[in-house]
Coordinates of C-alpha atoms in Angstrom, one line a residue:
M1 CA -22.3 -1.7 8.0
T2 CA -20.6 -3.2 11.5
D3 CA -18.0 -4.9 8.9
F4 CA -16.4 -1.7 8.2
P5 CA -15.4 -0.3 11.7
R6 CA -14.1 -4.0 12.2
G7 CA -12.1 -4.0 9.2
F8 CA -10.7 -0.9 9.8
A9 CA -9.6 -2.4 13.8
F10 CA -8.0 -5.3 11.5
M11 CA -5.3 -2.9 10.8
L12 CA -4.9 -1.5 14.6
E13 CA -5.0 -5.3 15.7
G14 CA -1.9 -5.8 12.8
L15 CA 0.1 -3.1 14.7
R16 CA 0.1 -4.7 18.3
L17 CA 0.9 -8.3 16.2
I18 CA 3.8 -7.1 14.9
Q19 CA 5.2 -5.6 18.7
R20 CA 5.4 -9.2 19.5
P21 CA 8.5 -9.9 20.3
R22 CA 8.7 -13.7 18.2
L23 CA 7.4 -11.3 15.5
R24 CA 9.6 -8.4 15.5
R25 CA 12.6 -10.1 13.7
F26 CA 10.2 -10.3 10.4
V27 CA 9.8 -6.8 10.5
L28 CA 13.3 -5.8 10.4
V29 CA 14.0 -6.7 6.9
P30 CA 11.2 -4.4 5.3
L31 CA 11.3 -1.6 8.0
L32 CA 14.8 -1.1 6.3
V33 CA 13.3 -1.4 3.0
N34 CA 11.2 1.6 3.9
L35 CA 14.3 3.7 5.6
L36 CA 16.3 3.2 2.5
L37 CA 13.8 3.9 -0.5
F38 CA 12.2 6.8 2.1
A39 CA 15.4 8.5 2.0
G40 CA 16.7 7.9 -2.1
L41 CA 13.4 8.6 -2.7
L42 CA 13.5 12.2 -0.7
Y43 CA 17.0 12.8 -2.1
A44 CA 16.1 12.2 -5.8
A45 CA 13.0 14.4 -5.4
Y46 CA 14.8 17.3 -3.9
G47 CA 16.9 17.8 -6.5
W48 CA 14.5 17.3 -9.5
F49 CA 12.3 19.8 -7.2
Q50 CA 15.1 21.9 -7.3
Q51 CA 15.9 22.0 -10.8
L52 CA 11.9 22.2 -11.5
M53 CA 11.7 25.4 -10.0
A54 CA 14.5 26.6 -11.9
A55 CA 13.8 26.0 -14.8
V56 CA 10.0 27.4 -13.9
L57 CA 11.3 30.9 -12.3
D58 CA 13.8 30.9 -15.6
Y59 CA 10.8 30.3 -17.9
L60 CA 8.1 33.3 -16.4
P61 CA 8.8 36.8 -17.1
S62 CA 9.8 39.1 -14.4
W63 CA 6.8 40.7 -14.3
L64 CA 5.3 37.4 -13.4
E65 CA 8.1 36.6 -10.8
W66 CA 4.7 36.8 -7.9
L67 CA 3.8 33.5 -9.2
Q68 CA 6.7 31.9 -7.3
Y69 CA 5.1 31.8 -4.3
L70 CA 1.6 29.8 -5.6
L71 CA 3.5 27.7 -7.5
W72 CA 6.0 26.7 -5.3
P73 CA 3.6 24.8 -2.8
L74 CA 2.0 23.0 -5.4
L75 CA 4.5 21.9 -6.8
A76 CA 5.5 20.4 -3.7
I77 CA 2.4 18.9 -3.2
S78 CA 2.8 17.4 -6.3
A79 CA 6.5 15.8 -5.1
L80 CA 4.7 14.6 -2.7
L81 CA 2.1 12.5 -3.8
I82 CA 4.9 11.1 -6.3
I83 CA 6.7 10.3 -3.6
F84 CA 4.4 8.5 -1.1
Y85 CA 2.7 6.3 -4.5
S86 CA 6.3 5.8 -5.8
F87 CA 7.2 4.8 -2.4
T88 CA 4.4 2.6 -1.6
L89 CA 4.6 0.6 -5.1
V90 CA 8.5 0.0 -4.9
A91 CA 8.7 -1.0 -1.0
N92 CA 5.7 -3.7 -1.3
L93 CA 7.0 -4.6 -4.4
I94 CA 10.9 -5.1 -2.9
A95 CA 9.0 -6.4 0.3
A96 CA 7.1 -9.0 -1.2
P97 CA 9.2 -12.1 -0.5
F98 CA 9.3 -10.9 3.0
N99 CA 5.9 -10.5 3.2
G100 CA 4.9 -13.9 3.0
L101 CA 7.3 -15.6 5.6
L102 CA 5.6 -12.5 8.3
A103 CA 2.3 -13.7 7.1
E104 CA 3.2 -16.9 8.0
A105 CA 5.0 -16.8 10.8
V106 CA 1.4 -14.2 12.4
E107 CA -0.6 -16.9 11.2
K108 CA 1.0 -19.3 13.2
H109 CA 0.8 -17.1 16.4
L110 CA -2.7 -16.9 16.0
T111 CA -4.0 -20.2 15.4
D112 CA -0.9 -21.9 17.0
Q113 CA -0.7 -24.4 13.7
P114 CA 1.7 -24.1 11.1
L115 CA 0.7 -23.9 7.4
P116 CA 0.9 -27.0 5.8
G117 CA 3.9 -26.7 3.6
G118 CA 5.3 -23.8 5.6
E119 CA 7.5 -21.0 4.2
S120 CA 11.4 -21.2 4.4
W121 CA 13.8 -19.0 3.3
K122 CA 15.3 -21.4 0.0
Q123 CA 11.3 -22.1 -0.8
M124 CA 10.7 -18.0 -0.3
L125 CA 13.7 -17.9 -3.2
K126 CA 12.1 -20.9 -5.0
E127 CA 9.1 -19.1 -5.5
L128 CA 10.6 -15.1 -6.1
P129 CA 10.2 -15.5 -9.3
A130 CA 6.0 -16.4 -9.2
T131 CA 6.1 -13.5 -6.5
L132 CA 7.4 -10.7 -8.7
F133 CA 4.9 -11.9 -11.1
S134 CA 1.9 -11.8 -9.0
E135 CA 3.2 -8.0 -8.1
V136 CA 3.2 -7.4 -11.4
R137 CA -0.1 -8.3 -12.1
K138 CA -1.3 -5.9 -9.2
L139 CA 0.3 -3.0 -10.8
L140 CA -0.9 -3.8 -14.0
Y141 CA -4.8 -3.8 -12.4
F142 CA -3.8 -0.7 -10.2
V143 CA -2.9 0.9 -13.8
L144 CA -6.2 -0.4 -15.4
W145 CA -8.4 1.3 -12.6
A146 CA -6.2 4.2 -12.1
I147 CA -6.8 6.0 -15.6
P148 CA -10.5 5.7 -15.4
V149 CA -10.7 6.8 -12.0
G150 CA -8.3 9.6 -12.2
L151 CA -9.8 11.0 -15.2
T152 CA -12.9 11.6 -13.1
F153 CA -10.4 14.5 -11.7
L154 CA -11.0 16.6 -15.8
I155 CA -15.2 16.0 -15.5
P156 CA -16.5 18.9 -14.6
G157 CA -19.5 17.8 -12.2
L158 CA -17.8 14.2 -11.2
N159 CA -15.0 16.2 -10.1
L160 CA -16.9 17.1 -6.9
F161 CA -16.6 13.2 -6.2
A162 CA -13.2 12.6 -7.6
P163 CA -11.4 12.6 -4.2
F164 CA -14.1 10.6 -2.4
L165 CA -14.0 8.0 -5.6
W166 CA -10.1 8.3 -5.6
A167 CA -9.4 7.2 -1.6
V168 CA -12.2 4.7 -2.4
F169 CA -9.9 2.9 -4.9
S170 CA -6.8 3.2 -3.4
A171 CA -8.6 1.6 0.3
W172 CA -9.5 -1.3 -2.1
M173 CA -6.1 -1.0 -3.7
L174 CA -4.2 -1.3 -0.5
A175 CA -6.2 -4.3 1.2
L176 CA -5.9 -6.0 -1.9
E177 CA -2.0 -5.3 -2.0
Y178 CA -1.5 -6.7 2.2
L179 CA -4.1 -9.5 1.2
D180 CA -1.7 -11.0 -0.6
P181 CA 0.7 -12.7 1.2
P182 CA -1.7 -14.1 3.5
L183 CA -3.8 -15.8 1.2
G184 CA -0.6 -16.2 -1.6
N185 CA 0.1 -18.9 1.6
H186 CA -2.9 -20.4 0.7
G187 CA -2.9 -21.5 -3.1
L188 CA -4.8 -17.9 -3.6
L189 CA -4.0 -16.5 -6.9
F190 CA -4.9 -12.8 -7.2
K191 CA -8.2 -13.6 -9.1
Q192 CA -9.1 -15.8 -6.3
Q193 CA -8.5 -13.2 -3.9
R194 CA -9.6 -10.3 -5.4
E195 CA -13.3 -12.7 -5.5
R196 CA -12.9 -13.2 -1.5
A197 CA -12.0 -9.1 -1.3
R198 CA -15.8 -8.6 -3.4
G199 CA -17.1 -11.2 -1.3
H200 CA -16.3 -9.2 1.8
R201 CA -16.2 -5.6 0.4
L202 CA -17.3 -3.2 3.4
L203 CA -14.7 -5.6 5.3
T204 CA -11.8 -5.1 2.9
L205 CA -13.0 -1.6 2.6
G206 CA -12.6 -0.9 6.4
F207 CA -9.2 -2.1 6.2
G208 CA -7.9 -0.7 3.5
T209 CA -9.0 2.9 4.5
G210 CA -6.7 1.6 7.9
A211 CA -4.0 0.7 6.1
M212 CA -4.6 3.6 4.1
L213 CA -4.5 6.6 6.6
M214 CA -1.7 4.9 8.4
T215 CA 0.7 5.6 5.4
L216 CA -0.3 9.2 5.6
I217 CA 1.0 9.2 9.0
P218 CA 5.3 10.6 9.0
V219 CA 7.0 8.2 10.5
V220 CA 4.3 5.8 11.2
N221 CA 4.4 5.1 7.1
F222 CA 7.6 2.6 7.8
I223 CA 6.4 -0.1 9.6
A224 CA 2.4 0.4 7.9
M225 CA 3.4 -2.6 5.6
P226 CA 4.8 -4.8 7.8
A227 CA 1.6 -3.8 10.3
A228 CA -1.0 -4.4 7.4
V229 CA 0.5 -7.6 6.7
A230 CA -0.3 -8.5 10.0
G231 CA -3.3 -7.0 10.0
A232 CA -4.4 -8.6 6.9
T233 CA -3.1 -12.0 8.4
A234 CA -5.0 -11.8 11.2
L235 CA -8.8 -10.7 9.0
W236 CA -7.7 -13.5 7.0
V237 CA -7.7 -16.1 9.9
K238 CA -10.8 -14.4 11.6
G239 CA -13.1 -12.9 8.8
M240 CA -12.6 -14.7 6.1
K241 CA -11.1 -18.4 6.4
G242 CA -13.2 -21.2 5.4
Q243 CA -16.0 -18.5 4.2
N244 CA -17.1 -18.6 0.3
P245 CA -17.7 -14.8 -0.6
G246 CA -21.0 -14.2 0.0

């Protein structure tokens, strides 16, 4: 059971790592992507929310206008959840090519050894299609599991455990997302990455829980992605590399 808090600690280590002078420059592009994307999603969501509220109020008869005070917070929370998940998925998709460079730099910092055939901007562009294809595969994997997990919210009795199941699922998916850059740098495909993660379940879930909590903290969530990539790289070097799944 010590693996879970140990995995969580790797997320905190990632937060410390990205503050290193030699690694800061690799954080700038993901940070800029996060800021622009979040601002765009927030602007779009605000306009959508205003239109939705107007449509709902027009639909309600006058004697039910009091319902707007109940509907407003429900719709606002729904909009925030949509922003959160859209922001996380799209930001990771856009910044995926740069995360490989960050993972390489962190691993070199931790081991003082360059990766065989290390990454370069030219190499990154060459592998861009494969990187984006990997992101699409992860998105499909997410959707295929999100549907049955999401349906538990609708099943009486089981819906009591639905929030816990969704939290575990979210932690697992975020861990897979951020383990991809360091493991991908060593030629491990998505299927192999899942096998490694399953071989270290508590370690992976502890790390994913830390990543999930950081993405929920306003302002801090802007640096959650690079911090998680750095933390996942530390997890790979210190907790998974050279170890076969058990």
